[in-house]
Amino acid sequence: MGLKAQSHHTVAVRLNEQLAATHAISFYREKRAWFPRVLFCWIIFMAGVSSLIFRNMDADNMVRRKEVLESSCEQRARMLQDQFSVSVNHVHALAILVSTFHYYKNPSAIDQETFAEYTARTAFERPLLSGVAYAQRVVHSEREKFEKQQGWTIKTMEKEPSPVRDEYAPVIFSQETVSHIESLDMMSGEEDRENILRARATGKAVLTRPFSLLKSHHLGVVLTFPVYRTNLPPHATAEERIEATTGYLGGAFDVESLVENLLGQLAGKQAILVNVYDVTNSSDHLIMYGPRYPDGDMSLAHESKLDFGDPFRKHLMICRYHQKAPTSWTALTTAFLWFVIGVLVGYIFYGAVMHILKVEDDFHEMQELKVRAEAADVAKSQFLATVSHEIRTPMNGVLGMLGLLLDTDLDSTQRDYAQTAQACGNALIALINEVLDRAKIEAGKLELEAVPFDLRSILDDVLSLFSGKSRQKGTELAAFVSDKVPKVLIGDPGRFRQIITNLVGNAVKFTEQGHIFVQVHLAEHTKSVMAAKANACLKRGSDEVEVIASQTQFNTLSGFQAADDQNSWENFKLLIADEEFCSDASDNWIPTGEDSESVTLMVSVEDTGIGIPFQAQDRVFMPFMQADSSTSRNYGGTGIGLSISKCLVELMGGKINFISRPKLGSTFTFTAVLRCQKNASSDLKKSPLEAIPTGFNGMKAILVDGKPVRAAVTKYHLKRLGIIVEDASSIKMAIGALCGQNGHLRSGNGKRPDMILVEKDSWISSEDGVLPIRFIDWKQNGCMLLPKVILLATSISTTESDKAKAAGFANTVIMKPLRVSMLAACLQEVLGMGKRRPQGKEMMKGSALHHSLLHGKNILVVDDNMVNRKVAARVLEKFGANVECADSGKAALMLLSLPHKFDACFMDIQMPEMDGFEATRQIRLMERKENEKIKTREVTYEGGSKTEWHVPILAMTADVIHATYEECVKCGMDGYVSKPFEEENLYQAVSKFFESKPI
Amino acid sequence: MLGFGADRLRADMNRLLALLFHQGVLDEQFLQLQQLQDETSPNFVFEVVTIFFRESEKLLRNLRGLLLDRELSDYKKMEIHLNQFMGSSSSVGAKRVRNVCVAFRAASEQSNRAGCLRALELLEHEYCYLKNKLHELFQLEQQRVMAAGVRYPIQG
């Protein structure tokens, strides 16, 4: 349940993380909503800026345009004015001419002809004047005389004889251009009359308002100068002037054509419209030039004053542009470009920010997904672990019940059914355990132990496990450990065994004939030997290789070809030879240097099975993948084992790989980094079952075996027992050696061999009877110290064994696979030195083992839950233990105060007041204090055997997976059993502590 | 006749047990408990279950008290009680009671008062059911032993 609680917890944590992530994301989203608005504002701002720029530039243009207009207007006005005044001056000069030559001279020097000619020739001086004329002042009294003198009557403007008036002003001289006005009375025209009156009063040039001229019907003005009879004083009064007036000189300005001419001389006349007004009457502007209703650009105009020399008349020139101000393309383009640049810059920033946001969003999303995926992965592993555990519990029930059922009276069919069910259940449990392992590895919860162990005994165990199967199939199963490998290694024996078991299991499963051969070497050593061999190979050349290849029998363990020829005798010999050379040193293998703390082992498992198809080789280590996944395959299994092995090997810091050739077999090789024990074997808890008897030390044996690899394996096992072995490739040779010894002592070890071990193959291949006859001879001769002859066999039939007996072999046939304990037992039996049969593990079965394990032990059960206490106590009692109970941590402390009689303590973890962890800590503290005292000899116990207090404390918990185990170890517990009690679990936990104390 | 009665009683017991297993009221732990019973402690199962009933009734009382007593329930204490209850029920193999305990504990972990009350109701119901059935079982057992006991002298 604790597991579930924890997963709840982790899920909650994940949820919190997710919440935090969503917070961050919503913050970004909020910000994100602002960015389009910011962009919009920026665009508006840029539009404003660019319109400002446009207006600025446009205003500059307008100012310039205005200036141009002003200057050109002024220029026109001055030119007009200048031209005008030049003309006026000339008319003035004409007036003086007339007065001088017409009146001061007598008779007059001027007549019409002269005047016309003169004026015509001086017309260039008066370009603005269409013509000049002189009119004489004639009062009514003098009219008749004047008319007679001139020969025509005075006419009005309408060319009719003038009516009677006070005075007249008939034209007497005229320029040819205006000859049509001769004899016309100027006083009859309204404008002219007014002009005349004003001119003679002021004595200056006066102008009429603009009016349509007589002939041309152009607009024009008439300029009038008075001509006086006498030279007047400068400040003469108006009356004096009127009195002195004798005539008037007038000229008509055809303003329209004149201005046109004038403007024609200037550049850009089309661009600028000019209007000239008479503004004497300020309310009514009289137009002198230009269109009456001016078109063109009305927005801009410039007025320039014109002074034509008549103070009474005021004139004005107004200039306009003909066309409206053209739109300023430069300004527009510039502004637009600014706008575009601004918008682009804004968009780039916006895009960048949006991209960053998007990337951030994606990142957060990915993170969230990652968290989810991880959570899912952990959840999956936890689920697997939980489910596996949950399945295991009822399965244990099922198996237990089946076990009990098998103990009852059953007929053979029922027994068969029950056994099948039990086997299936066991397989299922094994599978579940594998899944659980895998889940644990994936969840990162698998931790390797680091305890000293003996690799060789582990190999023996594994071989014994598969010996039955291999014997059934008739395959040879053998293990060989290099002498260089230290006796005691530190690592996780359970996991190491698991890997080897898995590999050997696979090998056994897939091998029908041949052999399965497990080798352990030091990785460095193997490498160096292989390198040396490769060199040698190169030297030897190829012909010998061919010879080897053509051999039908291969130099392997069983003579079958193996996938990896590394293990053939050629290499093996080198490895062993190297070992024998320094075997003395390797026995007490003393590490030197820094690296020596750790050793890298290279383990290879070679089989001659069906091999792995090439196309399946790359997914061998993938979980649940099998070489042949078809439903009709020949071999069962889940395919999870190799992947677990791979994980375990990697946890051990090694690598696993394989070489496989279909139909030939496979060789799996893995390396593992283990530490080695410095003070070898002092600490190793060896069970008595596996302890190697020392009684064989120094014995001698002759081994007859045609196959060198197999011989090496046998030698290895015999060596472990301390037996000195000599080789003989055939029985004859062995006998020869024996005879030689019989006759005379050989130097060195003059001892007679104690035994002769004969491989079954060698015996069968040798001629029948040869050996036995000799032996029988010896027997009859009464040789006392005859060596025992022992047959080694993988499998043997009854006829064969009878034959062997008849042939003189000792009673025992040593069955392969060889194991030290088994070998020792057999030899003891043969040699008659065994007082006691070593107890094989096979002898103890089922709960009998448990009974013996716990029998007579004093055990304390601590649990606050009465029911649990009762049940636990009962289970333990059933195993033969004496149980005492305590209902709290405190009570347990009281009971365990030193000295006490308990051999072990089962402690519940969850208890009120003082929980199991705390209680254990206190107990351990108490023990430590006491141990100090023992060391300093303050306290001694009877018998002095008690040198250290350490009561094994096992936690009872319903929760086997997560951190509990570490916690248990941390506070000084020795292990745990799951609740409710399961026999198997209990056995595993308890066996660690009681194995070393046999009954 | 009496021997036949004992056999019939045994069959009844087995049927009852099978029913309880089928309903998920009990699990294999109860079988293990029965395995633990032998000549040296012939009443082991009965003893354990009696203790279980005693303890459970105490715990149920406490739980009800905790839930009804105050407005603000003491969830911590409740969890301790529930752990106890779970431990003992899994030891006797009372599977359904244990499952309800798990749900109850989840509710109390979330301080879900309504959920706790519901779970308590359910727990009480399951407990009563279990108790009745086990009593029935023990009665059958007793009758069977008596029947068997009567038979021995006849055979003897």
mmCIF file of C-alpha atoms in Angstrom, chain A residues 789-991:
data_model
loop_
_atom_site.group_PDB
_atom_site.id
_atom_site.type_symbol
_atom_site.label_atom_id
_atom_site.label_comp_id
_atom_site.label_asym_id
_atom_site.label_seq_id
_atom_site.Cartn_x
_atom_site.Cartn_y
_atom_site.Cartn_z
ATOM 1 C CA VAL A 789 40.243 -46.280 -11.446
ATOM 2 C CA ILE A 790 37.291 -44.025 -11.901
ATOM 3 C CA LEU A 791 35.158 -43.487 -14.943
ATOM 4 C CA LEU A 792 34.041 -40.020 -15.930
ATOM 5 C CA ALA A 793 30.891 -39.824 -17.987
ATOM 6 C CA THR A 794 28.261 -37.439 -19.127
ATOM 7 C CA SER A 795 25.668 -40.096 -19.398
ATOM 8 C CA ILE A 796 25.870 -43.779 -18.996
ATOM 9 C CA SER A 797 23.478 -46.579 -19.615
ATOM 10 C CA THR A 798 23.032 -49.470 -17.234
ATOM 11 C CA THR A 799 24.696 -51.952 -19.592
ATOM 12 C CA GLU A 800 27.621 -49.688 -19.897
ATOM 13 C CA SER A 801 27.915 -49.266 -16.179
ATOM 14 C CA ASP A 802 27.755 -53.035 -15.685
ATOM 15 C CA LYS A 803 30.455 -53.391 -18.234
ATOM 16 C CA ALA A 804 32.533 -50.827 -16.479
ATOM 17 C CA LYS A 805 32.153 -52.600 -13.195
ATOM 18 C CA ALA A 806 33.156 -55.830 -14.820
ATOM 19 C CA ALA A 807 36.131 -54.141 -16.359
ATOM 20 C CA GLY A 808 37.472 -53.270 -12.980
ATOM 21 C CA PHE A 809 36.403 -49.709 -12.493
ATOM 22 C CA ALA A 810 35.581 -48.660 -9.019
ATOM 23 C CA ASN A 811 31.929 -48.554 -8.151
ATOM 24 C CA THR A 812 31.490 -44.951 -8.760
ATOM 25 C CA VAL A 813 31.027 -43.348 -12.064
ATOM 26 C CA ILE A 814 31.472 -39.651 -11.718
ATOM 27 C CA MET A 815 28.710 -38.038 -13.623
ATOM 28 C CA LYS A 816 29.319 -34.833 -15.418
ATOM 29 C CA PRO A 817 28.989 -31.924 -15.148
ATOM 30 C CA LEU A 818 31.752 -31.841 -12.660
ATOM 31 C CA ARG A 819 31.303 -29.859 -9.530
ATOM 32 C CA VAL A 820 33.721 -29.647 -6.689
ATOM 33 C CA SER A 821 31.304 -30.783 -4.011
ATOM 34 C CA MET A 822 30.061 -33.664 -6.099
ATOM 35 C CA LEU A 823 33.542 -34.633 -7.166
ATOM 36 C CA ALA A 824 34.746 -34.524 -3.590
ATOM 37 C CA ALA A 825 31.851 -36.636 -2.429
ATOM 38 C CA CYS A 826 32.466 -39.250 -5.083
ATOM 39 C CA LEU A 827 36.163 -39.377 -4.423
ATOM 40 C CA GLN A 828 35.572 -39.676 -0.712
ATOM 41 C CA GLU A 829 33.298 -42.575 -1.344
ATOM 42 C CA VAL A 830 35.724 -44.234 -3.700
ATOM 43 C CA LEU A 831 38.708 -43.720 -1.496
ATOM 44 C CA GLY A 832 36.743 -44.703 1.542
ATOM 45 C CA MET A 833 37.765 -41.703 3.516
ATOM 46 C CA GLY A 834 34.403 -40.023 3.808
ATOM 47 C CA LYS A 835 32.963 -40.340 7.280
ATOM 48 C CA ARG A 836 29.987 -38.353 6.420
ATOM 49 C CA ARG A 837 28.316 -37.856 3.142
ATOM 50 C CA PRO A 838 28.422 -34.251 2.305
ATOM 51 C CA GLN A 839 24.942 -32.984 2.263
ATOM 52 C CA GLY A 840 23.989 -31.831 -1.143
ATOM 53 C CA LYS A 841 21.478 -29.143 -1.418
ATOM 54 C CA GLU A 842 19.228 -31.490 -3.255
ATOM 55 C CA MET A 843 18.722 -33.444 -0.096
ATOM 56 C CA MET A 844 16.924 -30.651 1.573
ATOM 57 C CA LYS A 845 13.662 -29.984 0.039
ATOM 58 C CA GLY A 846 10.704 -27.790 0.729
ATOM 59 C CA SER A 847 9.741 -26.853 4.208
ATOM 60 C CA ALA A 848 11.961 -29.487 5.689
ATOM 61 C CA LEU A 849 14.749 -27.073 5.024
ATOM 62 C CA HIS A 850 12.878 -24.327 6.738
ATOM 63 C CA HIS A 851 12.208 -26.476 9.686
ATOM 64 C CA SER A 852 15.829 -27.255 10.032
ATOM 65 C CA LEU A 853 16.786 -23.658 9.470
ATOM 66 C CA LEU A 854 14.708 -22.274 12.240
ATOM 67 C CA HIS A 855 14.481 -25.255 14.470
ATOM 68 C CA GLY A 856 15.124 -24.414 18.068
ATOM 69 C CA LYS A 857 15.868 -20.807 17.372
ATOM 70 C CA ASN A 858 14.669 -18.119 19.684
ATOM 71 C CA ILE A 859 12.915 -15.504 17.699
ATOM 72 C CA LEU A 860 11.340 -12.284 18.765
ATOM 73 C CA VAL A 861 8.386 -10.934 16.830
ATOM 74 C CA VAL A 862 7.620 -7.276 17.276
ATOM 75 C CA ASP A 863 4.328 -6.022 15.941
ATOM 76 C CA ASP A 864 1.701 -3.763 17.380
ATOM 77 C CA ASN A 865 -1.022 -5.479 15.451
ATOM 78 C CA MET A 866 -2.228 -8.397 17.508
ATOM 79 C CA VAL A 867 -3.493 -10.369 14.568
ATOM 80 C CA ASN A 868 -0.318 -9.968 12.612
ATOM 81 C CA ARG A 869 1.704 -10.874 15.649
ATOM 82 C CA LYS A 870 -0.255 -13.982 16.193
ATOM 83 C CA VAL A 871 0.023 -15.110 12.596
ATOM 84 C CA ALA A 872 3.729 -14.343 12.318
ATOM 85 C CA ALA A 873 4.411 -16.148 15.540
ATOM 86 C CA ARG A 874 2.429 -19.132 14.384
ATOM 87 C CA VAL A 875 4.256 -19.338 11.065
ATOM 88 C CA LEU A 876 7.591 -19.235 12.799
ATOM 89 C CA GLU A 877 6.477 -21.758 15.377
ATOM 90 C CA LYS A 878 5.448 -24.027 12.615
ATOM 91 C CA PHE A 879 8.997 -23.899 11.382
ATOM 92 C CA GLY A 880 10.085 -25.064 14.791
ATOM 93 C CA ALA A 881 11.223 -21.829 16.284
ATOM 94 C CA ASN A 882 10.568 -20.650 19.794
ATOM 95 C CA VAL A 883 8.750 -17.412 19.418
ATOM 96 C CA GLU A 884 8.288 -14.564 21.797
ATOM 97 C CA CYS A 885 6.223 -11.541 21.041
ATOM 98 C CA ALA A 886 6.418 -7.898 21.821
ATOM 99 C CA ASP A 887 3.720 -5.420 21.012
ATOM 100 C CA SER A 888 5.785 -2.282 20.693
ATOM 101 C CA GLY A 889 9.239 -1.010 19.950
ATOM 102 C CA LYS A 890 9.767 -0.232 23.584
ATOM 103 C CA ALA A 891 8.868 -3.690 24.716
ATOM 104 C CA ALA A 892 11.242 -5.069 22.109
ATOM 105 C CA LEU A 893 14.010 -2.883 23.453
ATOM 106 C CA MET A 894 13.373 -4.244 26.938
ATOM 107 C CA LEU A 895 13.488 -7.823 25.725
ATOM 108 C CA LEU A 896 16.574 -7.266 23.667
ATOM 109 C CA SER A 897 18.558 -5.549 26.385
ATOM 110 C CA LEU A 898 21.848 -7.385 26.606
ATOM 111 C CA PRO A 899 22.498 -10.150 27.238
ATOM 112 C CA HIS A 900 19.579 -11.888 25.602
ATOM 113 C CA LYS A 901 18.890 -15.263 24.095
ATOM 114 C CA PHE A 902 17.352 -14.281 20.778
ATOM 115 C CA ASP A 903 18.781 -15.463 17.519
ATOM 116 C CA ALA A 904 16.746 -13.153 15.364
ATOM 117 C CA CYS A 905 14.117 -10.513 15.516
ATOM 118 C CA PHE A 906 11.260 -9.784 13.144
ATOM 119 C CA MET A 907 10.284 -6.181 13.397
ATOM 120 C CA ASP A 908 7.223 -4.450 12.059
ATOM 121 C CA ILE A 909 8.049 -1.091 10.581
ATOM 122 C CA GLN A 910 4.862 0.826 11.159
ATOM 123 C CA MET A 911 4.200 1.029 14.856
ATOM 124 C CA PRO A 912 2.896 3.848 16.965
ATOM 125 C CA GLU A 913 5.217 5.580 19.429
ATOM 126 C CA MET A 914 8.405 3.927 18.298
ATOM 127 C CA ASP A 915 8.509 2.554 14.787
ATOM 128 C CA GLY A 916 10.658 -0.328 13.595
ATOM 129 C CA PHE A 917 13.405 1.894 12.251
ATOM 130 C CA GLU A 918 13.791 3.767 15.493
ATOM 131 C CA ALA A 919 13.709 0.619 17.582
ATOM 132 C CA THR A 920 16.395 -0.946 15.387
ATOM 133 C CA ARG A 921 18.573 2.117 15.662
ATOM 134 C CA GLN A 922 18.354 1.957 19.437
ATOM 135 C CA ILE A 923 19.083 -1.745 19.512
ATOM 136 C CA ARG A 924 22.110 -1.268 17.290
ATOM 137 C CA LEU A 925 23.305 1.589 19.494
ATOM 138 C CA MET A 926 22.974 -0.615 22.528
ATOM 139 C CA GLU A 927 24.895 -3.391 20.798
ATOM 140 C CA ARG A 928 27.665 -1.055 19.719
ATOM 141 C CA LYS A 929 28.202 0.092 23.287
ATOM 142 C CA GLU A 930 28.317 -3.443 24.508
ATOM 143 C CA ASN A 931 30.719 -4.486 21.764
ATOM 144 C CA GLU A 932 33.091 -1.711 22.758
ATOM 145 C CA LYS A 933 33.030 -3.048 26.257
ATOM 146 C CA ILE A 934 33.806 -6.531 25.052
ATOM 147 C CA LYS A 935 36.707 -5.262 23.092
ATOM 148 C CA THR A 936 38.135 -3.492 26.064
ATOM 149 C CA ARG A 937 37.464 -6.619 28.121
ATOM 150 C CA GLU A 938 35.159 -4.836 30.483
ATOM 151 C CA VAL A 939 32.556 -7.495 30.119
ATOM 152 C CA THR A 940 33.073 -11.137 29.370
ATOM 153 C CA TYR A 941 30.522 -13.782 28.743
ATOM 154 C CA GLU A 942 30.632 -17.337 29.740
ATOM 155 C CA GLY A 943 32.612 -19.468 27.413
ATOM 156 C CA GLY A 944 34.073 -16.350 25.866
ATOM 157 C CA SER A 945 32.545 -17.332 22.593
ATOM 158 C CA LYS A 946 30.467 -14.258 22.311
ATOM 159 C CA THR A 947 32.761 -11.723 20.769
ATOM 160 C CA GLU A 948 30.225 -9.478 19.194
ATOM 161 C CA TRP A 949 26.551 -8.757 19.637
ATOM 162 C CA HIS A 950 24.578 -8.470 16.470
ATOM 163 C CA VAL A 951 21.103 -9.827 16.491
ATOM 164 C CA PRO A 952 19.754 -10.141 12.958
ATOM 165 C CA ILE A 953 16.773 -7.856 12.601
ATOM 166 C CA LEU A 954 14.410 -8.418 9.721
ATOM 167 C CA ALA A 955 11.838 -5.861 8.820
ATOM 168 C CA MET A 956 8.299 -6.963 8.190
ATOM 169 C CA THR A 957 6.678 -4.788 5.644
ATOM 170 C CA ALA A 958 3.850 -4.838 3.190
ATOM 171 C CA ASP A 959 5.877 -2.759 0.821
ATOM 172 C CA VAL A 960 8.798 -4.401 -0.905
ATOM 173 C CA ILE A 961 9.672 -2.167 -3.743
ATOM 174 C CA HIS A 962 10.567 1.354 -3.070
ATOM 175 C CA ALA A 963 13.082 2.919 -0.786
ATOM 176 C CA THR A 964 12.182 0.741 2.154
ATOM 177 C CA TYR A 965 15.066 -1.609 1.633
ATOM 178 C CA GLU A 966 17.624 1.169 1.706
ATOM 179 C CA GLU A 967 15.943 2.616 4.733
ATOM 180 C CA CYS A 968 16.089 -0.776 6.413
ATOM 181 C CA VAL A 969 19.764 -1.105 5.727
ATOM 182 C CA LYS A 970 20.437 2.445 6.757
ATOM 183 C CA CYS A 971 19.074 2.002 10.220
ATOM 184 C CA GLY A 972 20.876 -1.267 10.708
ATOM 185 C CA MET A 973 18.397 -3.914 9.682
ATOM 186 C CA ASP A 974 19.638 -6.998 7.948
ATOM 187 C CA GLY A 975 16.814 -7.616 5.552
ATOM 188 C CA TYR A 976 13.106 -7.705 5.172
ATOM 189 C CA VAL A 977 10.285 -10.086 4.635
ATOM 190 C CA SER A 978 7.047 -9.056 3.085
ATOM 191 C CA LYS A 979 3.813 -9.304 4.945
ATOM 192 C CA PRO A 980 1.886 -11.499 5.040
ATOM 193 C CA PHE A 981 4.539 -14.165 5.390
ATOM 194 C CA GLU A 982 5.366 -16.293 2.411
ATOM 195 C CA GLU A 983 7.407 -19.382 2.901
ATOM 196 C CA GLU A 984 9.801 -18.653 0.077
ATOM 197 C CA ASN A 985 10.403 -15.108 1.147
ATOM 198 C CA LEU A 986 10.907 -16.110 4.713
ATOM 199 C CA TYR A 987 13.335 -18.774 3.687
ATOM 200 C CA GLN A 988 15.375 -16.398 1.535
ATOM 201 C CA ALA A 989 15.598 -13.805 4.237
ATOM 202 C CA VAL A 990 16.339 -16.195 7.031
ATOM 203 C CA SER A 991 18.745 -18.418 5.165
#
